[in-house]
Short mmCIF file of C-alpha atoms and ligand atoms in Angstrom, two decimals:
data_model
loop_
_atom_site.label_atom_id
_atom_site.label_comp_id
_atom_site.label_asym_id
_atom_site.label_seq_id
_atom_site.Cartn_x
_atom_site.Cartn_y
_atom_site.Cartn_z
CA MET A 1 -0.08 0.47 0.01
CA SER A 2 1.95 3.14 -1.30
CA GLN A 3 1.34 6.26 1.52
CA LYS A 4 -1.53 8.62 0.75
CA PRO A 5 -0.02 11.81 -0.92
CA THR A 6 -0.61 15.37 0.25
CA LYS A 7 -2.17 16.12 -3.07
CA THR A 8 -5.56 13.88 -3.89
CA ILE A 9 -7.18 13.12 -7.63
CA PRO A 10 -9.84 16.23 -6.71
CA PHE A 11 -6.91 18.49 -6.42
CA ILE A 12 -5.94 17.20 -9.69
CA ARG A 13 -9.04 17.22 -11.20
CA SER A 14 -9.92 20.45 -9.85
CA SER A 15 -6.55 22.01 -11.82
CA LYS A 16 -7.33 24.23 -14.49
CA ARG A 17 -4.80 26.92 -15.57
CA ARG A 18 -8.16 29.21 -16.69
CA GLU A 19 -9.56 28.96 -13.59
CA GLY A 20 -5.67 30.36 -12.03
CA ALA A 21 -4.30 26.75 -11.05
CA VAL A 22 -1.09 26.55 -11.46
CA PRO A 23 0.22 23.96 -13.82
CA LEU A 24 0.11 20.35 -12.97
CA VAL A 25 3.89 18.78 -13.17
CA MET A 26 4.12 14.86 -14.20
CA VAL A 27 7.21 13.27 -14.41
CA THR A 28 7.76 9.39 -15.22
CA ALA A 29 9.66 7.00 -12.60
CA TYR A 30 10.25 3.95 -13.09
CA ASP A 31 12.13 2.91 -9.77
CA ALA A 32 12.46 3.86 -6.19
CA PRO A 33 15.70 6.30 -6.47
CA SER A 34 13.97 8.11 -9.54
CA ALA A 35 10.97 8.26 -7.66
CA ARG A 36 12.59 9.88 -4.72
CA VAL A 37 14.01 12.42 -6.87
CA ALA A 38 10.34 13.41 -8.21
CA SER A 39 8.92 13.74 -5.03
CA GLU A 40 11.90 15.83 -3.82
CA ALA A 41 11.30 18.34 -6.68
CA ASP A 42 7.66 17.79 -5.69
CA VAL A 43 6.24 17.36 -8.61
CA ASP A 44 2.21 16.51 -8.54
CA LEU A 45 1.78 13.08 -10.43
CA ILE A 46 4.92 10.67 -11.38
CA LEU A 47 4.01 8.42 -14.11
CA VAL A 48 5.01 4.64 -13.95
CA GLY A 49 4.54 4.81 -18.51
CA ASP A 50 5.40 1.46 -20.41
CA SER A 51 7.90 4.09 -21.90
CA VAL A 52 9.70 1.96 -19.33
CA ALA A 53 10.03 -0.26 -22.42
CA MET A 54 12.40 1.99 -24.21
CA VAL A 55 13.73 4.11 -21.84
CA VAL A 56 15.03 1.57 -19.10
CA LEU A 57 14.20 -1.94 -20.97
CA GLY A 58 15.85 -1.83 -23.93
CA TYR A 59 13.24 -2.29 -26.24
CA ALA A 60 12.17 -0.73 -29.82
CA ASP A 61 8.58 -0.43 -28.57
CA THR A 62 6.39 0.18 -25.99
CA LEU A 63 4.46 -3.01 -27.06
CA GLN A 64 6.93 -5.13 -25.15
CA VAL A 65 6.46 -4.54 -21.36
CA THR A 66 3.03 -6.65 -19.27
CA VAL A 67 1.18 -6.22 -16.42
CA ASP A 68 3.74 -8.06 -13.97
CA ASP A 69 6.57 -5.61 -15.41
CA MET A 70 4.51 -2.89 -14.94
CA ALA A 71 3.42 -3.57 -11.20
CA HIS A 72 7.49 -4.45 -10.32
CA HIS A 73 8.06 -1.16 -11.51
CA THR A 74 5.02 0.45 -9.71
CA ALA A 75 6.02 -1.29 -6.86
CA ALA A 76 9.05 0.00 -7.00
CA VAL A 77 8.17 3.43 -7.02
CA ALA A 78 5.89 3.28 -4.59
CA ARG A 79 8.02 1.62 -2.34
CA ALA A 80 10.24 5.01 -1.93
CA LYS A 81 6.50 6.65 -0.39
CA PRO A 82 6.98 9.85 -3.13
CA ASP A 83 4.62 12.55 -2.09
CA ALA A 84 2.87 12.83 -5.40
CA ILE A 85 0.09 10.88 -7.04
CA ILE A 86 1.23 7.26 -8.38
CA VAL A 87 -0.14 6.78 -12.16
CA GLY A 88 0.09 2.98 -13.20
CA ASP A 89 0.17 3.15 -17.04
CA MET A 90 -2.26 -0.03 -18.03
CA PRO A 91 0.17 -1.64 -20.81
CA TRP A 92 -0.61 -2.83 -24.80
CA MET A 93 -3.05 -6.10 -24.54
CA SER A 94 -4.35 -4.80 -20.61
CA PHE A 95 -7.66 -3.41 -21.86
CA HIS A 96 -8.09 -4.95 -24.76
CA VAL A 97 -9.20 -8.72 -24.52
CA SER A 98 -11.95 -8.56 -22.01
CA ILE A 99 -13.81 -6.08 -19.39
CA GLU A 100 -12.95 -8.65 -16.51
CA ASP A 101 -9.39 -8.79 -17.55
CA THR A 102 -8.99 -4.80 -17.62
CA VAL A 103 -10.88 -4.25 -14.31
CA ARG A 104 -8.19 -7.44 -12.96
CA ASN A 105 -4.99 -5.46 -14.42
CA ALA A 106 -5.73 -1.89 -13.01
CA ALA A 107 -6.53 -3.20 -9.83
CA ARG A 108 -2.84 -5.18 -9.64
CA LEU A 109 -1.38 -1.64 -10.76
CA VAL A 110 -3.52 -0.07 -7.74
CA ARG A 111 -2.58 -3.29 -5.47
CA ALA A 112 1.30 -2.71 -6.46
CA GLY A 113 0.69 1.05 -5.48
CA ALA A 114 -0.60 3.16 -7.91
CA HIS A 115 -3.57 5.51 -7.21
CA CYS A 116 -4.93 5.64 -10.76
CA VAL A 117 -4.54 4.26 -13.71
CA LYS A 118 -4.07 5.41 -17.48
CA LEU A 119 -4.73 4.26 -20.73
CA GLU A 120 -4.16 4.77 -24.41
CA GLY A 121 -7.43 5.44 -26.86
CA GLY A 122 -10.40 7.63 -27.52
CA SER A 123 -13.86 6.81 -27.26
CA LYS A 124 -13.40 2.75 -28.04
CA ARG A 125 -11.84 2.71 -25.13
CA ILE A 126 -15.20 3.95 -22.58
CA PRO A 127 -16.87 0.86 -21.65
CA VAL A 128 -13.32 -0.31 -19.97
CA ILE A 129 -12.84 3.21 -18.63
CA GLU A 130 -16.52 2.86 -17.24
CA ALA A 131 -15.61 -0.57 -16.10
CA ILE A 132 -12.15 0.53 -14.20
CA LEU A 133 -14.64 3.80 -12.84
CA ASP A 134 -16.64 1.46 -11.48
CA ALA A 135 -14.05 -0.90 -9.68
CA GLU A 136 -13.46 2.92 -7.72
CA ILE A 137 -10.37 3.28 -9.71
CA PRO A 138 -9.72 7.04 -11.01
CA VAL A 139 -8.64 6.94 -14.88
CA MET A 140 -6.21 9.35 -16.42
CA GLY A 141 -7.22 9.36 -20.71
CA HIS A 142 -4.16 9.68 -23.43
CA ILE A 143 -5.14 11.02 -26.63
CA GLY A 144 -2.87 11.61 -29.78
CA LEU A 145 0.57 10.33 -30.28
CA THR A 146 -0.42 6.84 -28.35
CA PRO A 147 2.42 4.77 -28.67
CA GLN A 148 0.65 1.80 -28.42
CA SER A 149 -0.69 2.16 -31.45
CA SER A 150 2.60 2.84 -33.37
CA ASN A 151 2.13 0.22 -35.82
CA VAL A 152 -1.50 1.46 -37.41
CA MET A 153 0.59 5.44 -37.51
CA GLY A 154 2.58 4.23 -39.41
CA GLY A 155 5.57 5.16 -36.61
CA PHE A 156 5.77 7.76 -34.01
CA ARG A 157 4.20 10.83 -35.51
CA VAL A 158 2.20 13.88 -34.73
CA GLN A 159 -1.65 13.71 -34.46
CA GLY A 160 -4.13 15.84 -35.44
CA ARG A 161 -2.41 17.69 -38.12
CA GLU A 162 -5.50 18.01 -41.01
CA VAL A 163 -8.62 19.22 -39.84
CA GLN A 164 -10.69 16.64 -39.89
CA ALA A 165 -8.15 14.50 -37.80
CA ALA A 166 -8.47 17.43 -35.03
CA LEU A 167 -12.05 17.93 -34.84
CA GLU A 168 -12.45 14.14 -34.26
CA MET A 169 -10.00 14.57 -31.47
CA ILE A 170 -11.65 17.14 -30.20
CA GLU A 171 -14.85 15.45 -29.92
CA GLU A 172 -12.88 12.22 -28.37
CA ALA A 173 -11.30 14.85 -25.73
CA ARG A 174 -14.98 15.65 -25.19
CA GLN A 175 -16.53 11.81 -24.76
CA LEU A 176 -13.33 11.16 -22.38
CA GLU A 177 -14.39 13.94 -19.85
CA ALA A 178 -18.18 12.36 -20.34
CA ALA A 179 -17.09 9.22 -19.38
CA GLY A 180 -15.60 10.19 -16.33
CA CYS A 181 -11.74 10.69 -16.69
CA PHE A 182 -10.30 12.59 -14.27
CA ALA A 183 -7.59 14.32 -16.26
CA LEU A 184 -6.51 13.60 -20.31
CA VAL A 185 -3.20 13.71 -21.75
CA LEU A 186 -2.33 15.19 -24.61
CA GLU A 187 0.92 13.58 -27.20
CA GLY A 188 2.32 14.71 -29.84
CA ILE A 189 -0.34 17.31 -31.31
CA PRO A 190 -0.10 20.97 -32.81
CA ASP A 191 -0.14 23.76 -30.10
CA GLN A 192 -3.20 24.83 -31.38
CA LEU A 193 -4.96 22.15 -30.91
CA GLY A 194 -4.21 21.13 -27.69
CA ARG A 195 -4.77 24.46 -26.56
CA GLN A 196 -8.25 24.22 -28.18
CA ILE A 197 -8.65 20.37 -26.67
CA THR A 198 -7.54 22.62 -23.16
CA ASP A 199 -10.86 25.51 -23.27
CA THR A 200 -13.13 22.87 -24.09
CA LEU A 201 -12.39 20.48 -21.27
CA SER A 202 -13.13 21.17 -17.65
CA ILE A 203 -10.49 18.67 -16.52
CA PRO A 204 -7.00 19.24 -17.25
CA THR A 205 -5.07 18.60 -19.96
CA ILE A 206 -1.13 17.51 -19.67
CA GLY A 207 0.64 17.62 -22.47
CA ILE A 208 3.57 16.39 -24.05
CA GLY A 209 4.76 17.69 -27.63
CA ALA A 210 1.33 19.45 -27.57
CA GLY A 211 2.27 23.42 -26.93
CA GLY A 212 2.32 25.83 -24.35
CA ASP A 213 -1.15 25.89 -22.94
CA THR A 214 -2.37 22.59 -21.51
CA ASP A 215 -3.09 22.61 -17.88
CA GLY A 216 0.36 20.52 -16.96
CA GLN A 217 3.33 19.06 -18.40
CA VAL A 218 5.21 15.80 -18.27
CA LEU A 219 7.80 14.19 -19.67
CA VAL A 220 10.02 11.40 -19.24
CA TYR A 221 12.30 11.69 -16.42
CA HIS A 222 15.46 9.92 -18.12
CA ASP A 223 14.87 13.07 -20.99
CA ILE A 224 14.93 15.74 -18.00
CA ILE A 225 18.06 14.81 -16.27
CA GLY A 226 19.85 13.87 -19.81
CA LEU A 227 20.49 10.34 -18.77
CA GLU A 228 18.57 9.30 -22.23
CA ASN A 229 21.13 11.20 -24.86
CA ARG A 230 20.90 9.12 -28.13
CA PHE A 231 17.30 11.32 -29.26
CA LYS A 232 16.38 14.16 -28.27
CA PRO A 233 12.27 14.93 -29.70
CA LYS A 234 11.45 18.19 -30.56
CA PHE A 235 9.40 18.46 -27.28
CA VAL A 236 12.22 17.76 -24.94
CA ARG A 237 13.92 19.81 -23.06
CA ARG A 238 17.10 18.80 -20.89
CA TYR A 239 17.93 19.75 -17.84
CA GLY A 240 20.69 18.04 -16.85
CA THR A 241 23.81 16.25 -18.21
CA ALA A 242 23.35 12.56 -16.56
CA PHE A 243 24.84 10.73 -18.95
CA ASP A 244 28.11 12.71 -19.04
CA GLN A 245 28.24 13.44 -15.50
CA GLN A 246 27.90 9.52 -14.94
CA VAL A 247 30.19 8.21 -17.41
CA ALA A 248 32.62 10.68 -15.92
CA ALA A 249 32.43 8.91 -12.29
CA VAL A 250 32.64 5.39 -13.79
CA THR A 251 35.59 6.75 -15.66
CA ALA A 252 36.86 8.21 -12.89
CA TYR A 253 36.59 5.28 -10.68
CA SER A 254 38.25 3.00 -13.37
CA GLN A 255 41.35 4.70 -12.91
CA ASP A 256 41.64 4.97 -9.62
CA VAL A 257 41.50 1.12 -9.87
CA ARG A 258 43.02 0.41 -12.11
CA LYS A 259 46.00 2.90 -10.38
CA GLY A 260 45.73 0.83 -7.16
CA GLU A 261 44.31 4.15 -6.07
CA PHE A 262 40.85 2.79 -4.47
CA PRO A 263 40.30 2.09 -2.07
CA GLY A 264 42.48 4.18 0.18
CA PRO A 265 42.59 4.05 3.73
CA ASP A 266 39.22 5.97 4.43
CA GLU A 267 37.18 3.12 2.57
CA SER A 268 38.59 0.12 4.62
CA TYR A 269 38.05 -1.56 7.66
CA THR A 270 40.88 -0.88 10.15
CA THR A 271 42.18 -3.95 11.68
CA LYS A 272 42.65 -4.89 14.88
CA ASP A 273 46.77 -5.03 16.51
CA GLU A 274 45.84 -8.41 17.42
CA LEU A 275 44.44 -9.26 14.42
CA THR A 276 47.28 -7.61 12.17
CA GLU A 277 49.78 -9.45 14.38
CA ALA A 278 47.99 -12.38 13.96
CA LEU A 279 47.55 -12.34 9.97
CA GLY A 280 51.60 -11.29 10.33
CA LEU A 281 52.80 -14.68 11.43
CA TYR A 282 49.95 -16.85 9.54
CA GLY A 283 52.01 -19.08 7.74
CA LYS A 284 55.31 -18.45 9.13
CA GLN A 285 55.20 -21.02 11.98
O1 LIG B 301 4.72 5.60 -20.93
C1 LIG B 301 5.01 7.02 -20.64
O2 LIG B 301 5.77 7.64 -20.57
C2 LIG B 301 4.12 8.28 -21.23
C3 LIG B 301 3.96 9.58 -21.22
C4 LIG B 301 4.69 9.36 -22.38
C5 LIG B 301 2.24 10.01 -21.34
O3 LIG B 301 2.31 7.39 -21.66
#
């Protein structure tokens, strides 16, 4: 059971910038140390995202992670007892087969420590969203560039660039709000569309690559700290150089070992005089 964060789902639900709310901050975290950092940095929400597949586990897409994987990472985040709402991401195939399976899978993430779940998709997901809500589990929606649909979308492409697609997305957003989602992630859409959806809804929007007018922002932890340095999507701003700093630290350690300079007296356990003497005599008798 994770601890109850100071911020609540009703607080998030009511955080609209047009009503004077401060923009919401969400970051991903997949383990206890990053959850501690996120909590210390006073974020509102920690998303245990299925991006763990690509960022941490080395897969080429998010389709490879299972409910077991997501529960494992959610539990690690929850054990850090962060003062933030933990959002468990429902992985591909955890809400596509049957309503019963969906509710059980959502419950597994809650039992692992999530306070709510997020799932990708528009109005065709409403029956499963309603069933999860019926089990008293708050749901965050996610539309736009939904990585679990990357094969259908032909890759990780910005969505809603055409008029018809944009209008359809606004309608999908409306329906997800009406179904009871407490917030909506908007990923990879033009900034004007991000603003229009945000203006249309009474629940907050949390953007990633959706421009500066959404009610909050989310980024992947490893992108923020610069630990992910292979590829920088346009929407990412790096606030650290963690990869370079970590290479420098491990290189310095490695050089010290090779020069015989690590460990030194400060990193060694001292021996009692009688042990020094006994070890000195050992083998000499
Ligand atoms: O898994 C994830 O990190 C996400 C964010 C990109 C919103 O779903």
